[in-house]
Coordinates of C-alpha atoms and ligand atoms in Angstrom, one line a residue:
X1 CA 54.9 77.1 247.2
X2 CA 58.2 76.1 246.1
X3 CA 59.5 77.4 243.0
X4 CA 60.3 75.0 239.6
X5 CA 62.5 75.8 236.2
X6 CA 61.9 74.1 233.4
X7 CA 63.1 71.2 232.3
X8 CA 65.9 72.1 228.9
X9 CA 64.5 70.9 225.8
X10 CA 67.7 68.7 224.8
X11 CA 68.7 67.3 221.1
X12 CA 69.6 63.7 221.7
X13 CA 73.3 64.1 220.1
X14 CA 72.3 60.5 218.8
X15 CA 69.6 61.7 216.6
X16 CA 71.2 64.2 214.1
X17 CA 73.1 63.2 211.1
X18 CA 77.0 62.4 211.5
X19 CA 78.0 65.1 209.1
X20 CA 81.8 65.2 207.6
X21 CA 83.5 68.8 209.4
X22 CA 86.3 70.2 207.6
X23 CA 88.2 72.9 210.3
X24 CA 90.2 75.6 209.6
X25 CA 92.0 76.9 212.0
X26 CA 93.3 74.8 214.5
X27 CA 93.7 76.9 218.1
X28 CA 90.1 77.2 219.5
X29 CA 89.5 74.3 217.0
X30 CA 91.4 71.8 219.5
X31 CA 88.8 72.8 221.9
X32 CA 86.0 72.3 219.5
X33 CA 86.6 68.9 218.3
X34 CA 87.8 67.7 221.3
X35 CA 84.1 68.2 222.2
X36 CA 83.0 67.4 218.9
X37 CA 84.3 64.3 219.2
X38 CA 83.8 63.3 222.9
X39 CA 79.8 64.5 223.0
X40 CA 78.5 64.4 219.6
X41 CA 78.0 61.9 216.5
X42 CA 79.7 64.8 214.0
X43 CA 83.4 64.3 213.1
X44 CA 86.1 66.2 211.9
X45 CA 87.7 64.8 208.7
X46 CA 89.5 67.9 207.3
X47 CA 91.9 70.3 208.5
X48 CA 94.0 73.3 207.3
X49 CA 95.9 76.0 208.5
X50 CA 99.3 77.6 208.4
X51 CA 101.9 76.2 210.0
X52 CA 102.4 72.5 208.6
X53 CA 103.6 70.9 212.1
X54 CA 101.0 72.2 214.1
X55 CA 98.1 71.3 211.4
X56 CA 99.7 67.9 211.3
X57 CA 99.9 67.6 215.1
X58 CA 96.2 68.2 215.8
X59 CA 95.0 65.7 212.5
X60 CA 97.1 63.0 214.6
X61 CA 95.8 64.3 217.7
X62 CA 91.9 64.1 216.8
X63 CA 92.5 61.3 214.2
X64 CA 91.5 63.6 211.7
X65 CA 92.2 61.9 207.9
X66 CA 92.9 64.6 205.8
X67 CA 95.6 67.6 206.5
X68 CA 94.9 69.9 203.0
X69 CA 97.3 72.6 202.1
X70 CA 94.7 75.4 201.6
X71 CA 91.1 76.8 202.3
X72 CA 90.1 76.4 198.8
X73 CA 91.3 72.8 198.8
X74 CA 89.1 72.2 202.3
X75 CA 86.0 73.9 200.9
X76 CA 86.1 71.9 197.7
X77 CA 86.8 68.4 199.0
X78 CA 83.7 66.4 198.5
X79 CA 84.0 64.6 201.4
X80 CA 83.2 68.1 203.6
X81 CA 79.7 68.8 204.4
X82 CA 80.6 71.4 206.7
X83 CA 83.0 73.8 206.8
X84 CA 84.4 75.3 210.7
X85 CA 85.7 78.8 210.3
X86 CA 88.0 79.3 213.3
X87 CA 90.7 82.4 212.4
X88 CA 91.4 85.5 213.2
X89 CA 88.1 87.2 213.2
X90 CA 89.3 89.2 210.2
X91 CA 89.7 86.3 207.7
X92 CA 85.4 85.1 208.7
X93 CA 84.1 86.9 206.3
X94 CA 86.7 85.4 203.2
X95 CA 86.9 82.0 204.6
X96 CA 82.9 81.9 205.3
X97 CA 82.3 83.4 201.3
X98 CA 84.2 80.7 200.0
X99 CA 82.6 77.9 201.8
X100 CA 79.3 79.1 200.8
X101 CA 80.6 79.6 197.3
X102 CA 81.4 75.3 197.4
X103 CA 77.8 74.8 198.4
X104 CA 79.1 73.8 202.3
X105 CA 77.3 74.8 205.3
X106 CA 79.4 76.8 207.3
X107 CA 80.2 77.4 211.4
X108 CA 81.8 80.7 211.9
X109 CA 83.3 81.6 215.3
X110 CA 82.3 84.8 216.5
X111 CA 82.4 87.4 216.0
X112 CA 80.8 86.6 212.4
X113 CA 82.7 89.3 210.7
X114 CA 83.8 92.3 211.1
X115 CA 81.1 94.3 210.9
X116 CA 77.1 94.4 210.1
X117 CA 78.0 95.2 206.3
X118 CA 80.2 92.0 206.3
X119 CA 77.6 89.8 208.4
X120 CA 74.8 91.0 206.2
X121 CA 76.8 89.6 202.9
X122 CA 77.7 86.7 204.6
X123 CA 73.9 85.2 206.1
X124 CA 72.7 86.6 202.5
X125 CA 75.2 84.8 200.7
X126 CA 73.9 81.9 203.0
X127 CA 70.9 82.3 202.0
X128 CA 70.7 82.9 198.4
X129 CA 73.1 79.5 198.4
X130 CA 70.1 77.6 200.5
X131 CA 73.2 76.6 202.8
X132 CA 73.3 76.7 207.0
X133 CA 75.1 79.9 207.7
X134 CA 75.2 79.9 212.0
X135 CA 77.9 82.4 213.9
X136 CA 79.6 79.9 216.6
X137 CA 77.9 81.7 219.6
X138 CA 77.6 78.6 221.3
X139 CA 75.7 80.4 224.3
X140 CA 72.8 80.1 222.7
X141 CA 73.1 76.5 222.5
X142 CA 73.4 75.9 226.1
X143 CA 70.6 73.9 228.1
X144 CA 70.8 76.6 230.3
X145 CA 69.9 79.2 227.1
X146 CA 66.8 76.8 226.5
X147 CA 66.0 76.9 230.5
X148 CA 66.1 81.3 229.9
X149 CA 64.0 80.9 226.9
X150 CA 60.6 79.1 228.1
X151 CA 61.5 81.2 231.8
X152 CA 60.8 84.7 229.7
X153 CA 58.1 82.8 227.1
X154 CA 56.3 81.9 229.6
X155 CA 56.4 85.7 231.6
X156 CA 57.1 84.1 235.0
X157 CA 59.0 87.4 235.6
X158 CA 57.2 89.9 234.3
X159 CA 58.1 93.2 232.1
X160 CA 62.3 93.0 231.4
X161 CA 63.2 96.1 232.4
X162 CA 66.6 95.5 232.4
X163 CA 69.8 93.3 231.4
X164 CA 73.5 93.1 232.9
X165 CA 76.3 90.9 231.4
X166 CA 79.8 91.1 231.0
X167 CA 83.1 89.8 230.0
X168 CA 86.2 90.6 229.7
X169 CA 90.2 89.5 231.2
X170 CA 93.2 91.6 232.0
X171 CA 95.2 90.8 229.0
X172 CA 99.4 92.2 229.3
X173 CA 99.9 94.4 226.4
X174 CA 101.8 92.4 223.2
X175 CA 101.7 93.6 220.2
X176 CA 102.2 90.1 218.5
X177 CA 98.9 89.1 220.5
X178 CA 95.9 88.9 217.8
X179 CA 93.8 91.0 220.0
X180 CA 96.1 93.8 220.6
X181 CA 97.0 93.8 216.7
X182 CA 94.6 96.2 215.0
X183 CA 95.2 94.5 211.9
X184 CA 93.7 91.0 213.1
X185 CA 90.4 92.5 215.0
X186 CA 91.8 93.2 217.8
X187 CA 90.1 94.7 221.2
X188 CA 87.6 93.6 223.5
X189 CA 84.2 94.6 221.7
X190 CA 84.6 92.0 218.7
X191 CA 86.7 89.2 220.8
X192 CA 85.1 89.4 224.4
X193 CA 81.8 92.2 224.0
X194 CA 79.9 90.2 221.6
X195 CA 79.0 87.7 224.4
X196 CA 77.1 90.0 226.9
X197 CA 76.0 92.2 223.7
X198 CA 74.9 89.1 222.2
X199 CA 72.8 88.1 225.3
X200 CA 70.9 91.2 225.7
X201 CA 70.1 90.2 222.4
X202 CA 68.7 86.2 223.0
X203 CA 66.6 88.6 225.7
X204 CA 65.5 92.1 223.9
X205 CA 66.4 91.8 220.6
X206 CA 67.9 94.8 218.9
X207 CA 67.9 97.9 220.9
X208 CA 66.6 101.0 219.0
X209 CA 69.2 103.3 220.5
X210 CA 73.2 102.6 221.5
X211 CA 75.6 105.0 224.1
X212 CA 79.3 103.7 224.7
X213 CA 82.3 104.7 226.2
X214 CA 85.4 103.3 226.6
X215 CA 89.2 103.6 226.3
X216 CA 91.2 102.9 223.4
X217 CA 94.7 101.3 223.8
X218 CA 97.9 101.4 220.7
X219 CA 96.8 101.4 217.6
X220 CA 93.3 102.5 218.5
X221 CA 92.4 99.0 219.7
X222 CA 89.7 98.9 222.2
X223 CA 90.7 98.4 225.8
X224 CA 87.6 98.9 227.7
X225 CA 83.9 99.6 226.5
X226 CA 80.9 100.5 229.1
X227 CA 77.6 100.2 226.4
X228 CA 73.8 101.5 227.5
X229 CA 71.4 100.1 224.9
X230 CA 67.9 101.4 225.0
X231 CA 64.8 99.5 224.0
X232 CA 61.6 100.8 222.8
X233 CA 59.5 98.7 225.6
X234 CA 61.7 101.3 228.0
X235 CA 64.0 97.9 228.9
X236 CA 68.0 98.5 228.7
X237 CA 70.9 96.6 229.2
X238 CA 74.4 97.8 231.0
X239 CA 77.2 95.9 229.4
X240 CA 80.8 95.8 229.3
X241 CA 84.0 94.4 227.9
X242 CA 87.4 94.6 228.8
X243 CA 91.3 93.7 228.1
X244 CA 92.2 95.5 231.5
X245 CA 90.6 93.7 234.3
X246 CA 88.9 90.4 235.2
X247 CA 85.5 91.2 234.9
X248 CA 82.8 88.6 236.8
X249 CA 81.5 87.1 233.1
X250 CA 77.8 87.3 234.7
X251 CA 74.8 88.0 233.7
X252 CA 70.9 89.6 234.7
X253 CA 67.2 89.7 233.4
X254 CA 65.8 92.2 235.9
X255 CA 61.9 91.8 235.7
X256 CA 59.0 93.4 237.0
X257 CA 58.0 90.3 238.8
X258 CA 61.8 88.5 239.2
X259 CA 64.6 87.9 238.0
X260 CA 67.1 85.2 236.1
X261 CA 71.0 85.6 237.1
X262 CA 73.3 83.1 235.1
X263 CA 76.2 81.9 237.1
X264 CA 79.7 82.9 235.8
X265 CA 80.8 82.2 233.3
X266 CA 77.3 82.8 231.9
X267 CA 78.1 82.1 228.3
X268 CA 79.3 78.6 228.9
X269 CA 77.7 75.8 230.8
X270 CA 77.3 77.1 234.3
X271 CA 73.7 77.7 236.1
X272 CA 70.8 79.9 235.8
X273 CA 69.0 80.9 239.5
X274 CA 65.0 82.0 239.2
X275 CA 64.3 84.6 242.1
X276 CA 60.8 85.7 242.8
X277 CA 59.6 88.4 245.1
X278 CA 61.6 89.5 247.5
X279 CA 62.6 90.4 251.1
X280 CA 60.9 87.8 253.7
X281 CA 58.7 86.9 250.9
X282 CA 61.7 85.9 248.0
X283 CA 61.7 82.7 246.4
X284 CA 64.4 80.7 244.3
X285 CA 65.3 77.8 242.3
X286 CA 68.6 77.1 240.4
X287 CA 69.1 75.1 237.5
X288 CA 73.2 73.7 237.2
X289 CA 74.7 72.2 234.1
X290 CA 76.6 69.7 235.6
X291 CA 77.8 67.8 233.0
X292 CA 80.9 68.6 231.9
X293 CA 84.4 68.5 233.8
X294 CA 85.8 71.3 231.5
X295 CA 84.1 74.6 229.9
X296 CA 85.0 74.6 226.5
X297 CA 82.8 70.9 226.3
X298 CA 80.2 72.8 225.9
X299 CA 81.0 73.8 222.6
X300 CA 79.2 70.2 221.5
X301 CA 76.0 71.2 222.3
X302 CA 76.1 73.8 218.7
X303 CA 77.4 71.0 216.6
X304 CA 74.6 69.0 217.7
X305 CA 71.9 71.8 217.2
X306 CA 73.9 72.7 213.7
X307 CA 73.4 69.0 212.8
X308 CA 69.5 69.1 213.6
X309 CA 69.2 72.4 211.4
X310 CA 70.9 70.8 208.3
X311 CA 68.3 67.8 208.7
X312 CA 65.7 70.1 208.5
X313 CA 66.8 72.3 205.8
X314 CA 67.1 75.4 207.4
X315 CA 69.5 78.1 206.5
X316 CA 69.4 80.3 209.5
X317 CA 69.2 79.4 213.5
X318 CA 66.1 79.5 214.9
X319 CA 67.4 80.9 217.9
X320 CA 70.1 83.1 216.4
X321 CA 68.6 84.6 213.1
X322 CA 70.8 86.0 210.7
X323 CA 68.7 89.5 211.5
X324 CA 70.3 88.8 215.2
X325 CA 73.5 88.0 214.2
X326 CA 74.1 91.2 212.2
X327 CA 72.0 93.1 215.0
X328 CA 74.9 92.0 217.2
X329 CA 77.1 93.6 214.7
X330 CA 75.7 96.6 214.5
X331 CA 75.8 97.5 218.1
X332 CA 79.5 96.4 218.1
X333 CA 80.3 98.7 215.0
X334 CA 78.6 101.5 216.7
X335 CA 80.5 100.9 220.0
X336 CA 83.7 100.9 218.6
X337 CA 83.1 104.0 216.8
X338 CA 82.0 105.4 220.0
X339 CA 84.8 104.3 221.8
X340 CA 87.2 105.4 218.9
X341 CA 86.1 108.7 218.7
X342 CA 84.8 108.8 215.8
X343 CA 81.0 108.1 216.2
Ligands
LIG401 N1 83.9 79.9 221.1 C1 85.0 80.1 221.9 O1 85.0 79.7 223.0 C2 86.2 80.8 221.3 C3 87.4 80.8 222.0 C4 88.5 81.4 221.5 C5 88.4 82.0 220.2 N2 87.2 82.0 219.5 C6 87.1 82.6 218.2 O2 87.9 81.8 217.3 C7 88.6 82.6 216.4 C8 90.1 82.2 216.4 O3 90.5 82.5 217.7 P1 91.8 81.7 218.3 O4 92.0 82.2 219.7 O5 91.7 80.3 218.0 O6 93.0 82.4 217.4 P2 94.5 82.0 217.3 O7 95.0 81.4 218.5 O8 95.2 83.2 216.8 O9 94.5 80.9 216.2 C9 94.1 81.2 214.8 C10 94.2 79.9 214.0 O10 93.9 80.3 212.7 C11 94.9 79.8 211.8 N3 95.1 80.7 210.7 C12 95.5 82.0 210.7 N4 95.6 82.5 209.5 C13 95.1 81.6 208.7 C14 95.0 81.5 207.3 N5 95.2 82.5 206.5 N6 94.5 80.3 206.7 C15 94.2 79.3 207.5 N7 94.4 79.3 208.9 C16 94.8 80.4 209.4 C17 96.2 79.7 212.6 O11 97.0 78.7 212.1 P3 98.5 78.5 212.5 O12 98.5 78.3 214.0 O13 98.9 77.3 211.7 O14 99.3 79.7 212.1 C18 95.6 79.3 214.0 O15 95.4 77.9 214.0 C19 88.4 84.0 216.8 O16 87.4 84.6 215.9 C20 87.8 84.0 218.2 O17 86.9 85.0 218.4 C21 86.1 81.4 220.1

């Protein structure tokens, strides 16, 4: 019998509203609305960041209208229905509170915030504003995320007993580099972990008990991190992170009756393999997201699914709750206190 995935439930990119972005930040951002702008109907009108040539230099770059000499002047323009939060990862929580504050929906990169208790006032802010509040994991955007989704749903493999991902680079040591400076977020947990820790999440939710270990680097920036979370169901995932080696960016959903591997990179577009049975008797289909020349494309797939939300008035992802997002957090704070020393 040969083996069949499921076809991704896909938002037409066509039939969301155009909504008005305003970005802040503009590193990762020249990625984003590259993307924005190639794949979706959503525009960037707004932009503000530091350094005055650069900021200018990306408006003429993505034909962006407006360069604005502040946050507060970006989150108050009326012609802004949504605000991109693309900073350090310790300036989310500010930069998300004061979008929220100007009644904008907001897109945070990830990590979030800093931490759980950061994340939490953040989605509530969100909330109690009756404003989209999403974290930028764009992973969970992915075809290839819904292909995953209706896979387990539907428990073609069984019991998950256990998840693997990872990610992480081997970054040189520079102290000017944001995530080798302690006082930007650096280390691998917040910058590189949240993608695998994030995934066991999409698959297990959040686990009732974490172990990490790791190494610590200058300033007691997290190098490395090894994490074992345990599940009541008796599932667990192994995942790790790293600034000190090229790690294969993969990832697992072990069943009792299969399994799901996600080509690498697994949190961009890439592929997602179904294996059943095994030895003489193992079966296997593969699903490939083709589309796209370059990886960071991909990141057009969450404007479009942001753009769906606000038309339907939510204030929370459906497939990233705000519950999820700070669940995220929490393992990472507990991880880095692990791997600290102080946990
Ligand atoms: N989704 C993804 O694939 C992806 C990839 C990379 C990073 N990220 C996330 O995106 C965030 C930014 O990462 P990055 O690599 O782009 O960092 P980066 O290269 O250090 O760039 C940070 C940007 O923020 C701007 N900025 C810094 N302080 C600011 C302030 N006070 N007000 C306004 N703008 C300010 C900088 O402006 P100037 O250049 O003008 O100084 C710069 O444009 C991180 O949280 C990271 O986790 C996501």
């Amino acid at each position: 019998m040969t083996l069949e995935l499921p076809a991704p439930r896909v938002v037409d990119a066509g039939s969301v509203p155009a909504l008005r972005w305003g970005v802040v930040g503009t590193s990762i951002a020249d990625r984003f609305v590259a993307a924005l702008h190639a794949h979706t109907t959503q525009r960037a009108v707004a932009v503000t960041a530091r350094d005055p040539e650069k900021t200018a230099a990306f408006a003429a770059r993505h034909g962006v209208d407006r360069v604005l000499p502040s946050v507060a002047a970006l989150v108050s323009d009326p012609e802004v229905d949504v605000v991109y939060v693309s900073t350090p990862h310790t300036l989310h929580r500010e930069q998300a509170l004061a979008a929220i504050a100007a009644g904008k929906h907001v897109l945070v990169e990830k990590p979030i915030a800093m931490s759980a208790d950061e994340a939490r006032e953040v989605t509530a802010a969100g909330r109690a504003a009756g404003v989209l509040v999403m974290e930028a994991m764009w992973t969970r955007y992915l075809p290839q995320s819904d292909v995953l989704r209706q896979v387990l749903a539907a428990g073609t493999i069984g019991d998950v007993h256990l998840v693997t991902a990872d990610f992480g680079f081997a970054l040189p040591y520079d102290p000017s580099h944001r995530l080798w400076d302690p006082t930007l977020g650096g280390g691998a947990l917040l910058d590189a972990g949240v993608y695998p820790i994030s995934f066991a999440a999409s698959v297990l939710g959040a686990p009732d008990r974490v172990v990490a270990e790791g190494e610590s680097g200058p300033g007691g920036v997290d190098v490395r991190a090894d994490l074992m979370l345990s599940y009541g169901s008796g599932a667990r995932a192994l995942l790790s992170t790293s600034l000190s080696s090229h790690l294969p960016v993969r990832a697992s959903v072990v069943g009792s009756e299969g399994r799901v591997d996600v080509g690498s990179p697994f949190f961009g577009p890439s592929s997602l393999t179904l294996t059943l049975g095994g030895g003489d008797d193992e079966r296997s289909a593969t699903w490939t997201d083709d589309r796209f020349a370059s990886l960071h494309e991909g990141l057009s797939d969450q404007a479009t699914a942001f753009a769906s939300y606000v038309a339907e008035g939510r204030v929370e992802s459906p497939v990233h709750t705000h519950d999820d997002v700070v669940g995220v957090m929490q393992v990472i704070d507990e991880a880095r206190a692990a791997v600290r020393g102080d946990a």
